[in-house]
């Protein structure tokens, strides 16, 4: 069978206007789709060049099919099933920042470039004082970007119209502001000239954004049948839900009107909100949708489920999930109860999407930092507001600790994971090395010692010592002991019935 290529998709040659750091499933199902539709429906006419920002992995799959790929969006809209299968042609090239450094810089300093998007996971936007300006490229994402901007500033003699608009998609708080902060730190560390600092400050826009689309990615089970049906081979098939929302905040260097004009997403009929304040959208999404994932997924997995949809069909987990959101998360949010309840209802419908097989183990990646970012604010908000422990959010800590229980290391995708045991079946626990080392060392201890070690580890809870929360250590100790003795299914069933 022929490999997908430009002659099949009839891709049009377009100038590179967008540079995208990250080649993962999410950006391809979201940002590249958005630019693809915008190219079709408006005169935007911009290509995306994908940059692989880290050493890991290679871009052969992209080059083998001239960066073309098929995206399948599936879900329900107004009670009716909806499916969009679309050949994405917006990506015009893919380069590795390390291996293809010169080409990467060529794109970075091209006349036509105007936007930078990124999704480098929660680990990407960091300042590291050991990063080196003279390295080609510097090792961190913000370090690479600082050097790229500097080369651009030099090449165009600081021309104001050669500044860039940065649209980071990472799910961290104030992603645009954090990214700019890191760049400013690198400018100071590397003693780059004042004119450059002024150019970055005045001619580049760092727009915080919030993204929302559930992307399970490559459909392993169906890929062969799909390729047969389409009549071509595609190693980059991507699958996601039909729902998608991008909230983009204008920074002070650009007006909302100019941003809308430069990014004609509204004209293209896309669900993009341009706003002066993205915070309410972010709080609602991260605390309700992501917080819900992080609080029920580990318990659900240990209770025997494998995907989100199956968890929603499990009455015990469904009740766990709904009571967490309605009784414990929503009362801690700043938006109105009505607004939050409407959003929650929509999230439940999205979790029920029969076409999306979202693996619990995929969501479980890096759960310790996710609990801190997505659940801790609701947990502490509830304790402060009601002066008691929230039943389910408290239990979710014990579920996380049970899921992370292991002394066995294994190799996975070139890295080290811990191997958990679900009734004799092995599963991978994937997180930062320091987190895995902690659980390897502590998870075999008595329930009381394990609970004390975890809750008092302030690095896991934004500097908070959770042993100071009245009754928490005892509650977690009891849950852990109970789960060890009777298994997750029995304990979680009793929990929802209590
Ligand atoms: N999958 C979803 O449903 C979904 C939805 C919304 C947001 N997200 C966000 O997307 C991210 C994961 O993306 P994905 O699902 O496409 O996974 P992925 O593993 O396919 O992609 C991750 C990307 O991040 C890059 N990366 C990883 N560590 C990095 C580092 N330290 N510095 C620079 N780049 C780094 C990788 O090169 C890769 O391009 C997560 O941060 C998640 O919050 C995912
Ligand atoms: O992608 P992660 O690993 O950061 O988090 C897992 C899920 O909560 C997440 O992917 C959601 O499905 C997504 O954020 C929805 O927009």
Coordinates of C-alpha atoms and ligand atoms in Angstrom, one line a residue:
X1 CA 0.0 0.0 0.0
X2 CA 1.2 3.5 -0.8
X3 CA 2.4 5.7 2.1
X4 CA 0.3 8.9 2.6
X5 CA 2.0 11.9 0.8
X6 CA 1.4 15.3 -0.7
X7 CA 0.2 14.0 -4.0
X8 CA -2.6 12.1 -2.2
X9 CA -3.6 15.1 0.0
X10 CA -3.1 17.7 -2.7
X11 CA -1.3 19.9 -0.2
X12 CA -0.7 23.5 -1.3
X13 CA 2.7 25.1 -0.8
X14 CA 2.4 27.7 2.0
X15 CA 4.9 30.0 3.6
X16 CA 5.9 29.0 7.1
X17 CA 4.1 31.3 9.5
X18 CA 4.0 29.1 12.5
X19 CA 6.8 27.2 14.4
X20 CA 5.6 24.5 16.7
X21 CA 7.7 23.1 19.5
X22 CA 6.5 19.6 20.1
X23 CA 5.5 16.9 17.7
X24 CA 3.1 15.0 20.0
X25 CA -0.5 13.8 19.3
X26 CA -2.1 16.7 21.2
X27 CA -0.7 19.5 19.1
X28 CA -1.4 17.6 15.9
X29 CA -5.0 17.0 16.8
X30 CA -5.5 20.6 18.0
X31 CA -3.3 23.4 16.8
X32 CA -2.4 21.9 13.4
X33 CA -6.1 21.1 12.8
X34 CA -7.0 24.7 13.7
X35 CA -4.4 26.1 11.3
X36 CA -5.5 23.5 8.6
X37 CA -9.2 24.7 8.8
X38 CA -8.1 28.3 8.9
X39 CA -6.1 27.8 5.7
X40 CA -9.1 26.3 4.1
X41 CA -11.7 28.9 5.2
X42 CA -9.7 32.1 5.2
X43 CA -6.8 33.8 3.4
X44 CA -4.4 33.0 6.3
X45 CA -2.2 30.9 4.1
X46 CA 0.3 29.7 6.7
X47 CA 2.3 26.6 7.0
X48 CA 3.5 25.0 10.3
X49 CA 7.0 23.8 10.9
X50 CA 7.2 21.3 13.7
X51 CA 10.3 21.3 15.9
X52 CA 11.3 18.2 17.9
X53 CA 12.6 20.0 21.0
X54 CA 14.4 17.1 22.8
X55 CA 16.9 14.4 21.9
X56 CA 14.4 11.6 22.4
X57 CA 12.6 10.2 19.4
X58 CA 13.0 10.9 15.7
X59 CA 11.0 12.5 12.9
X60 CA 11.3 9.6 10.3
X61 CA 7.5 9.0 10.5
X62 CA 7.0 12.6 9.5
X63 CA 9.5 12.7 6.6
X64 CA 8.3 9.3 5.3
X65 CA 4.9 10.8 4.5
X66 CA 5.9 14.4 3.8
X67 CA 4.3 15.5 7.1
X68 CA 0.8 14.7 6.0
X69 CA -1.5 12.7 8.3
X70 CA -5.1 11.8 8.9
X71 CA -7.0 13.1 11.9
X72 CA -10.2 11.5 13.1
X73 CA -12.5 13.6 15.4
X74 CA -15.3 11.6 16.9
X75 CA -18.1 12.4 19.3
X76 CA -21.6 13.5 19.9
X77 CA -23.1 16.9 19.0
X78 CA -26.7 17.7 19.9
X79 CA -27.3 14.1 20.7
X80 CA -26.1 12.9 17.2
X81 CA -22.9 11.1 16.5
X82 CA -20.4 13.2 14.6
X83 CA -17.2 12.2 12.8
X84 CA -14.7 14.3 10.9
X85 CA -12.0 12.5 9.1
X86 CA -9.5 15.0 7.6
X87 CA -6.2 14.9 5.9
X88 CA -4.1 17.5 7.7
X89 CA -1.9 19.5 5.3
X90 CA -0.9 22.5 7.4
X91 CA 2.4 20.9 8.5
X92 CA 5.0 21.7 5.9
X93 CA 8.1 20.4 7.5
X94 CA 9.5 18.8 10.7
X95 CA 13.0 19.5 12.0
X96 CA 14.9 18.4 15.1
X97 CA 16.3 21.4 17.1
X98 CA 19.4 19.4 17.9
X99 CA 20.2 17.3 14.9
X100 CA 18.9 19.8 12.3
X101 CA 20.1 22.9 14.2
X102 CA 20.9 25.1 11.1
X103 CA 17.6 24.4 9.4
X104 CA 15.8 25.0 12.7
X105 CA 17.5 28.5 12.9
X106 CA 16.8 29.2 9.3
X107 CA 13.1 28.8 9.9
X108 CA 13.4 30.8 13.1
X109 CA 14.9 33.7 11.3
X110 CA 12.7 33.5 8.2
X111 CA 10.8 36.6 6.9
X112 CA 7.4 34.9 7.1
X113 CA 7.5 33.5 10.6
X114 CA 5.0 35.1 12.9
X115 CA 3.8 32.7 15.6
X116 CA 5.4 30.2 18.0
X117 CA 3.2 27.5 19.6
X118 CA 4.4 24.9 22.0
X119 CA 3.4 22.0 24.1
X120 CA 6.5 20.8 25.8
X121 CA 4.6 19.1 28.8
X122 CA 4.6 20.5 32.3
X123 CA 8.4 20.0 32.3
X124 CA 9.2 22.2 29.3
X125 CA 8.9 25.8 30.5
X126 CA 11.8 26.0 32.9
X127 CA 14.8 28.2 33.6
X128 CA 18.1 26.3 34.1
X129 CA 21.1 28.4 35.0
X130 CA 23.5 25.8 33.6
X131 CA 22.0 26.2 30.1
X132 CA 24.5 27.5 27.6
X133 CA 24.0 30.3 25.0
X134 CA 26.8 28.9 22.9
X135 CA 25.3 25.4 22.7
X136 CA 23.7 24.8 19.3
X137 CA 21.0 24.6 20.6
X138 CA 20.7 25.4 24.3
X139 CA 19.2 22.5 26.2
X140 CA 15.9 23.9 27.6
X141 CA 12.9 25.0 25.5
X142 CA 13.1 28.7 26.8
X143 CA 16.9 28.6 26.2
X144 CA 16.4 27.5 22.6
X145 CA 13.7 30.2 22.2
X146 CA 15.9 33.0 23.6
X147 CA 18.7 32.1 21.2
X148 CA 16.2 31.9 18.3
X149 CA 14.8 35.3 19.2
X150 CA 18.3 36.8 19.5
X151 CA 19.3 35.5 16.1
X152 CA 16.1 36.9 14.7
X153 CA 16.6 40.3 16.3
X154 CA 20.2 40.4 14.9
X155 CA 19.2 39.4 11.4
X156 CA 16.4 42.0 11.1
X157 CA 18.3 44.7 13.1
X158 CA 15.6 44.8 15.7
X159 CA 12.8 45.6 13.3
X160 CA 9.5 45.9 15.3
X161 CA 7.5 44.0 12.7
X162 CA 9.7 41.0 12.9
X163 CA 8.7 40.4 16.5
X164 CA 6.8 37.1 17.2
X165 CA 3.5 36.2 18.8
X166 CA 4.0 33.3 21.2
X167 CA 1.0 31.0 22.0
X168 CA 2.2 28.4 24.6
X169 CA -0.3 25.6 25.2
X170 CA 1.3 24.0 28.2
X171 CA -1.2 23.3 31.0
X172 CA 0.8 25.3 33.6
X173 CA -0.5 28.4 35.3
X174 CA 0.0 31.6 33.2
X175 CA 2.0 29.8 30.6
X176 CA 2.7 32.9 28.5
X177 CA 3.9 34.9 31.5
X178 CA 6.1 32.0 32.7
X179 CA 7.6 31.6 29.3
X180 CA 8.5 35.3 29.1
X181 CA 9.9 35.2 32.6
X182 CA 12.3 32.4 31.7
X183 CA 13.4 34.2 28.5
X184 CA 14.1 37.4 30.5
X185 CA 16.1 35.3 33.0
X186 CA 18.2 33.8 30.1
X187 CA 18.7 37.3 28.7
X188 CA 20.2 38.4 32.0
X189 CA 22.2 35.2 32.6
X190 CA 23.7 35.4 29.1
X191 CA 24.2 39.2 29.4
X192 CA 22.5 39.8 26.0
X193 CA 22.3 43.4 24.9
X194 CA 19.7 45.8 26.2
X195 CA 18.3 46.5 22.7
X196 CA 17.4 42.9 22.4
X197 CA 15.7 42.9 25.8
X198 CA 13.7 45.9 24.8
X199 CA 12.8 44.3 21.5
X200 CA 11.5 41.2 23.3
X201 CA 9.6 43.3 25.8
X202 CA 8.0 45.6 23.2
X203 CA 7.8 43.7 19.9
X204 CA 7.0 40.2 21.0
X205 CA 3.6 39.1 22.5
X206 CA 3.5 36.3 25.0
X207 CA -0.2 35.3 25.0
X208 CA -1.3 32.9 27.8
X209 CA -3.6 30.3 26.3
X210 CA -5.8 27.4 27.6
X211 CA -6.3 24.4 25.4
X212 CA -9.1 21.8 25.8
X213 CA -9.5 18.6 23.7
X214 CA -9.3 15.0 24.8
X215 CA -6.7 13.3 22.5
X216 CA -6.2 9.6 23.0
X217 CA -3.8 9.7 19.9
X218 CA -2.8 6.9 17.6
X219 CA -5.6 4.3 17.3
X220 CA -3.5 1.1 17.7
X221 CA -6.4 -1.4 17.4
X222 CA -8.1 0.2 14.4
X223 CA -5.1 1.6 12.5
X224 CA -4.7 -1.3 10.1
X225 CA -8.4 -1.4 9.1
X226 CA -8.5 2.4 8.7
X227 CA -5.5 2.3 6.3
X228 CA -7.2 -0.4 4.3
X229 CA -10.4 1.6 4.1
X230 CA -8.5 4.8 3.0
X231 CA -6.2 3.0 0.6
X232 CA -3.0 4.4 2.0
X233 CA -0.6 3.7 4.9
X234 CA -0.4 6.4 7.6
X235 CA 1.9 6.0 10.6
X236 CA 0.7 9.3 12.1
X237 CA -3.0 8.8 12.4
X238 CA -4.3 10.8 15.3
X239 CA -7.6 10.5 17.0
X240 CA -9.5 12.9 19.3
X241 CA -12.9 14.0 20.4
X242 CA -14.9 16.5 18.3
X243 CA -15.0 19.1 21.2
X244 CA -12.2 21.5 21.1
X245 CA -11.7 24.9 22.7
X246 CA -8.7 27.3 22.6
X247 CA -8.8 30.4 24.9
X248 CA -6.2 33.0 23.9
X249 CA -5.4 36.0 26.0
X250 CA -4.0 39.1 24.4
X251 CA -0.9 40.4 26.2
X252 CA -0.3 44.2 26.6
X253 CA 1.7 44.4 23.3
X254 CA -1.3 43.5 21.1
X255 CA -4.9 44.4 21.1
X256 CA -7.7 41.8 21.0
X257 CA -8.7 43.2 17.6
X258 CA -5.3 42.8 16.1
X259 CA -4.9 39.3 17.5
X260 CA -8.3 38.3 16.0
X261 CA -7.2 39.8 12.7
X262 CA -3.9 38.0 12.6
X263 CA -5.4 34.7 13.7
X264 CA -8.7 34.6 11.8
X265 CA -10.0 31.6 13.7
X266 CA -13.5 33.2 14.3
X267 CA -13.9 33.8 10.6
X268 CA -13.0 30.1 10.1
X269 CA -15.8 29.1 12.4
X270 CA -13.5 27.6 15.1
X271 CA -14.3 27.4 18.8
X272 CA -11.6 29.9 19.9
X273 CA -12.2 32.5 22.5
X274 CA -10.0 35.7 22.5
X275 CA -10.1 37.3 25.9
X276 CA -8.3 39.8 28.2
X277 CA -8.4 37.2 31.0
X278 CA -8.1 33.5 30.5
X279 CA -7.9 32.6 34.2
X280 CA -11.6 31.7 34.8
X281 CA -11.5 29.4 31.9
X282 CA -8.3 27.7 33.1
X283 CA -9.5 27.3 36.6
X284 CA -12.7 25.7 35.5
X285 CA -11.1 23.3 33.1
X286 CA -8.0 22.3 35.1
X287 CA -9.9 21.8 38.4
X288 CA -13.0 20.2 36.9
X289 CA -11.9 18.1 33.9
X290 CA -8.3 17.4 34.7
X291 CA -8.9 17.3 38.5
X292 CA -11.6 14.8 37.9
X293 CA -9.3 12.6 35.8
X294 CA -6.5 12.7 38.4
X295 CA -8.8 12.0 41.3
X296 CA -10.7 9.0 40.0
X297 CA -8.4 7.4 37.4
X298 CA -6.0 5.6 39.8
X299 CA -8.8 4.2 42.0
X300 CA -10.7 3.2 38.9
X301 CA -7.6 1.4 37.4
X302 CA -6.9 -0.5 40.6
X303 CA -10.6 -1.4 40.8
X304 CA -10.2 -3.2 37.4
X305 CA -11.1 -0.6 34.7
X306 CA -8.8 0.4 31.8
X307 CA -10.4 3.3 30.0
X308 CA -12.4 6.4 31.0
X309 CA -15.7 5.3 29.3
X310 CA -15.6 2.0 31.1
X311 CA -15.1 3.9 34.4
X312 CA -18.2 6.0 33.6
X313 CA -20.2 2.8 33.1
X314 CA -19.1 1.5 36.5
X315 CA -21.7 2.8 38.9
X316 CA -19.3 3.0 41.8
X317 CA -16.7 5.0 40.0
X318 CA -19.3 7.2 38.3
X319 CA -20.8 8.1 41.7
X320 CA -17.2 8.7 43.0
X321 CA -16.5 11.0 40.1
X322 CA -19.8 13.0 40.2
X323 CA -19.7 13.5 44.0
X324 CA -16.1 14.6 43.9
X325 CA -17.0 17.3 41.3
X326 CA -20.4 18.5 42.6
X327 CA -19.7 18.3 46.3
X328 CA -16.0 19.0 46.7
X329 CA -14.6 20.7 43.7
X330 CA -17.3 23.1 42.5
X331 CA -17.8 24.7 46.0
X332 CA -14.2 25.8 45.9
X333 CA -14.2 27.5 42.5
X334 CA -14.6 31.2 41.8
X335 CA -17.0 31.0 38.9
X336 CA -20.7 30.7 39.5
X337 CA -22.2 27.4 40.6
X338 CA -24.5 27.4 37.5
X339 CA -21.6 27.9 35.2
X340 CA -19.5 25.2 36.8
X341 CA -22.4 22.7 36.9
X342 CA -23.0 23.3 33.2
X343 CA -19.4 22.7 32.4
X344 CA -19.3 19.6 34.6
X345 CA -22.4 18.2 32.8
X346 CA -20.6 18.7 29.5
X347 CA -17.4 17.1 30.8
X348 CA -19.4 14.0 31.9
X349 CA -20.9 13.8 28.4
X350 CA -17.4 14.0 27.0
X351 CA -16.1 11.2 29.3
X352 CA -19.1 9.1 28.0
X353 CA -18.1 9.6 24.4
X354 CA -18.2 6.0 23.1
X355 CA -15.7 6.7 20.3
X356 CA -12.9 7.8 22.6
X357 CA -10.9 5.1 24.3
X358 CA -8.9 7.2 26.7
X359 CA -6.5 4.9 28.6
X360 CA -6.4 5.3 32.3
X361 CA -2.7 4.4 32.2
X362 CA -2.0 7.3 29.8
X363 CA -3.7 9.7 32.1
X364 CA -1.8 8.3 35.1
X365 CA 1.5 9.7 33.8
X366 CA 3.1 12.1 36.3
X367 CA 0.1 11.9 38.7
X368 CA 2.1 13.3 41.7
X369 CA 2.6 16.7 40.1
X370 CA -0.9 16.5 38.5
X371 CA -2.5 16.0 41.9
X372 CA -0.6 19.0 43.2
X373 CA -1.7 21.2 40.3
X374 CA -5.2 19.9 39.6
X375 CA -6.5 18.6 43.0
X376 CA -4.6 20.2 45.8
X377 CA -6.2 23.7 45.4
X378 CA -9.7 22.1 45.6
X379 CA -8.6 19.9 48.6
X380 CA -7.2 22.9 50.5
X381 CA -10.1 25.1 49.4
X382 CA -12.6 22.6 50.8
X383 CA -10.7 22.2 54.1
X384 CA -10.5 25.9 54.6
X385 CA -14.1 26.6 53.6
X386 CA -15.8 23.7 55.5
X387 CA -13.2 22.9 58.2
X388 CA -13.4 19.2 57.5
X389 CA -11.9 16.7 55.0
X390 CA -13.4 16.2 51.6
X391 CA -14.3 12.5 51.5
X392 CA -13.3 11.7 47.9
X393 CA -10.4 14.1 47.4
X394 CA -8.9 12.6 50.6
X395 CA -9.4 9.1 49.3
X396 CA -7.8 10.1 46.0
X397 CA -4.5 10.6 47.9
X398 CA -4.7 7.0 49.2
X399 CA -5.6 5.7 45.7
X400 CA -2.6 7.5 44.3
X401 CA -0.3 6.1 46.9
X402 CA -1.7 2.6 46.3
X403 CA -1.2 2.9 42.6
X404 CA 2.4 4.1 43.1
X405 CA 3.2 1.1 45.4
X406 CA 6.2 -0.8 44.0
X407 CA 9.8 -1.8 44.6
X408 CA 10.4 -3.1 41.1
X409 CA 12.1 -1.0 38.5
X410 CA 11.8 -1.8 34.8
X411 CA 12.9 -0.2 31.5
X412 CA 10.3 1.4 29.3
X413 CA 10.8 3.5 26.2
X414 CA 14.4 4.1 27.0
X415 CA 13.7 5.3 30.6
X416 CA 13.1 3.8 34.0
X417 CA 9.6 3.1 35.4
X418 CA 8.3 1.3 38.5
X419 CA 6.2 -1.7 37.9
X420 CA 2.9 -1.9 39.8
X421 CA 0.8 -5.0 40.3
X422 CA -2.9 -5.2 39.8
X423 CA -4.0 -8.6 40.9
X424 CA -1.0 -10.3 39.3
X425 CA -1.0 -8.1 36.2
X426 CA 2.0 -5.7 35.8
X427 CA 1.5 -2.1 34.9
X428 CA 3.9 0.8 34.5
X429 CA 4.1 3.7 36.9
X430 CA 5.6 6.6 35.0
X431 CA 6.8 9.8 36.8
X432 CA 9.9 11.8 37.5
X433 CA 12.9 9.9 38.8
X434 CA 12.8 11.6 42.2
X435 CA 9.1 10.7 42.6
X436 CA 9.7 7.0 41.6
X437 CA 12.7 6.9 44.0
X438 CA 10.5 8.1 46.8
X439 CA 7.9 5.4 46.3
X440 CA 10.4 2.7 45.8
X441 CA 11.9 3.6 49.2
X442 CA 8.7 4.2 51.1
X443 CA 5.7 2.3 49.7
X444 CA 6.6 -1.0 51.4
X445 CA 6.7 0.6 54.8
X446 CA 3.8 0.3 57.3
X447 CA 0.7 2.3 56.2
X448 CA 1.3 4.8 59.0
X449 CA 5.0 5.4 58.0
X450 CA 4.1 5.5 54.3
X451 CA 1.3 8.1 54.9
X452 CA 3.6 10.2 57.1
X453 CA 6.4 10.2 54.6
X454 CA 4.2 11.1 51.6
X455 CA 2.1 13.8 53.3
X456 CA 5.1 15.5 54.9
X457 CA 7.0 15.6 51.7
X458 CA 6.4 19.3 50.9
X459 CA 8.0 19.0 47.5
X460 CA 4.9 17.1 46.4
X461 CA 2.4 19.7 47.6
X462 CA 3.6 23.1 46.6
X463 CA 5.5 23.6 49.9
X464 CA 2.6 22.5 52.1
X465 CA 3.1 19.9 54.8
X466 CA -0.2 17.9 54.6
X467 CA 0.4 16.1 57.9
X468 CA -0.7 19.5 59.4
X469 CA -4.2 19.1 58.0
X470 CA -6.3 17.8 60.9
X471 CA -7.2 14.1 60.6
X472 CA -5.7 13.6 57.2
X473 CA -2.7 11.4 58.2
X474 CA -5.0 9.1 60.1
X475 CA -7.5 8.9 57.4
X476 CA -4.9 8.1 54.7
X477 CA -3.3 5.5 57.0
X478 CA -6.6 3.8 57.4
X479 CA -7.4 3.8 53.7
X480 CA -4.0 2.4 52.8
X481 CA -4.3 -0.4 55.3
X482 CA -7.8 -1.2 54.1
X483 CA -6.8 -1.2 50.4
X484 CA -3.9 -3.5 51.3
X485 CA -6.1 -5.9 53.1
X486 CA -9.3 -5.9 51.0
X487 CA -8.3 -4.5 47.6
X488 CA -9.4 -1.3 45.9
X489 CA -12.8 -2.5 44.6
X490 CA -14.1 -3.4 48.1
X491 CA -12.9 -0.2 49.7
X492 CA -14.1 2.2 47.0
X493 CA -17.5 0.4 47.0
X494 CA -17.8 1.0 50.8
X495 CA -16.6 4.6 50.3
X496 CA -19.4 5.6 47.9
X497 CA -22.0 3.7 50.0
X498 CA -20.9 5.3 53.3
Ligands
LIG1 N1 -3.6 14.1 25.2 C1 -4.5 15.0 25.6 O1 -5.7 14.7 25.7 C2 -4.2 16.4 26.0 C3 -5.1 17.4 26.0 C4 -4.8 18.7 26.3 C5 -3.5 18.9 26.7 N2 -2.6 17.9 26.7 C6 -1.2 18.3 27.1 O2 -0.3 17.8 26.1 C7 0.9 17.3 26.7 C8 1.2 16.0 26.2 O3 1.2 16.0 24.8 P1 0.8 14.8 24.0 O4 -0.5 14.1 24.5 O5 0.8 15.2 22.6 O6 2.0 13.8 24.4 P2 3.3 13.5 23.6 O7 4.1 12.6 24.5 O8 2.9 12.9 22.3 O9 4.0 14.9 23.3 C9 4.8 15.5 24.3 C10 5.7 16.5 23.6 O10 6.5 17.3 24.5 C11 7.9 17.3 24.2 N3 8.6 17.3 25.5 C12 8.6 16.4 26.5 N4 9.4 16.8 27.5 C13 10.0 18.0 27.1 C14 10.9 18.9 27.7 N5 11.4 18.7 28.9 N6 11.3 20.0 27.0 C15 10.7 20.2 25.8 N7 9.9 19.4 25.2 C16 9.5 18.3 25.8 C17 8.1 16.0 23.4 O11 9.1 16.2 22.5 C18 6.7 15.9 22.6 O12 6.7 16.7 21.5 C19 0.7 17.3 28.2 O13 1.4 18.4 28.7 C20 -0.8 17.6 28.3 O14 -1.1 18.3 29.5 C21 -2.9 16.7 26.3
LIG2 O1 -2.6 15.2 29.1 P1 -2.2 15.1 30.5 O2 -1.3 13.9 30.7 O3 -1.6 16.4 31.0 O4 -3.5 14.9 31.4 C1 -4.4 13.9 31.2 C2 -5.8 14.4 30.8 O5 -6.3 14.9 32.0 C3 -5.7 15.5 29.7 O6 -5.1 15.0 28.6 C4 -7.2 15.9 29.3 O7 -7.8 14.9 28.6 C5 -7.1 17.1 28.5 O8 -6.4 18.2 29.2 C6 -8.4 17.6 28.0 O9 -8.3 18.9 27.4

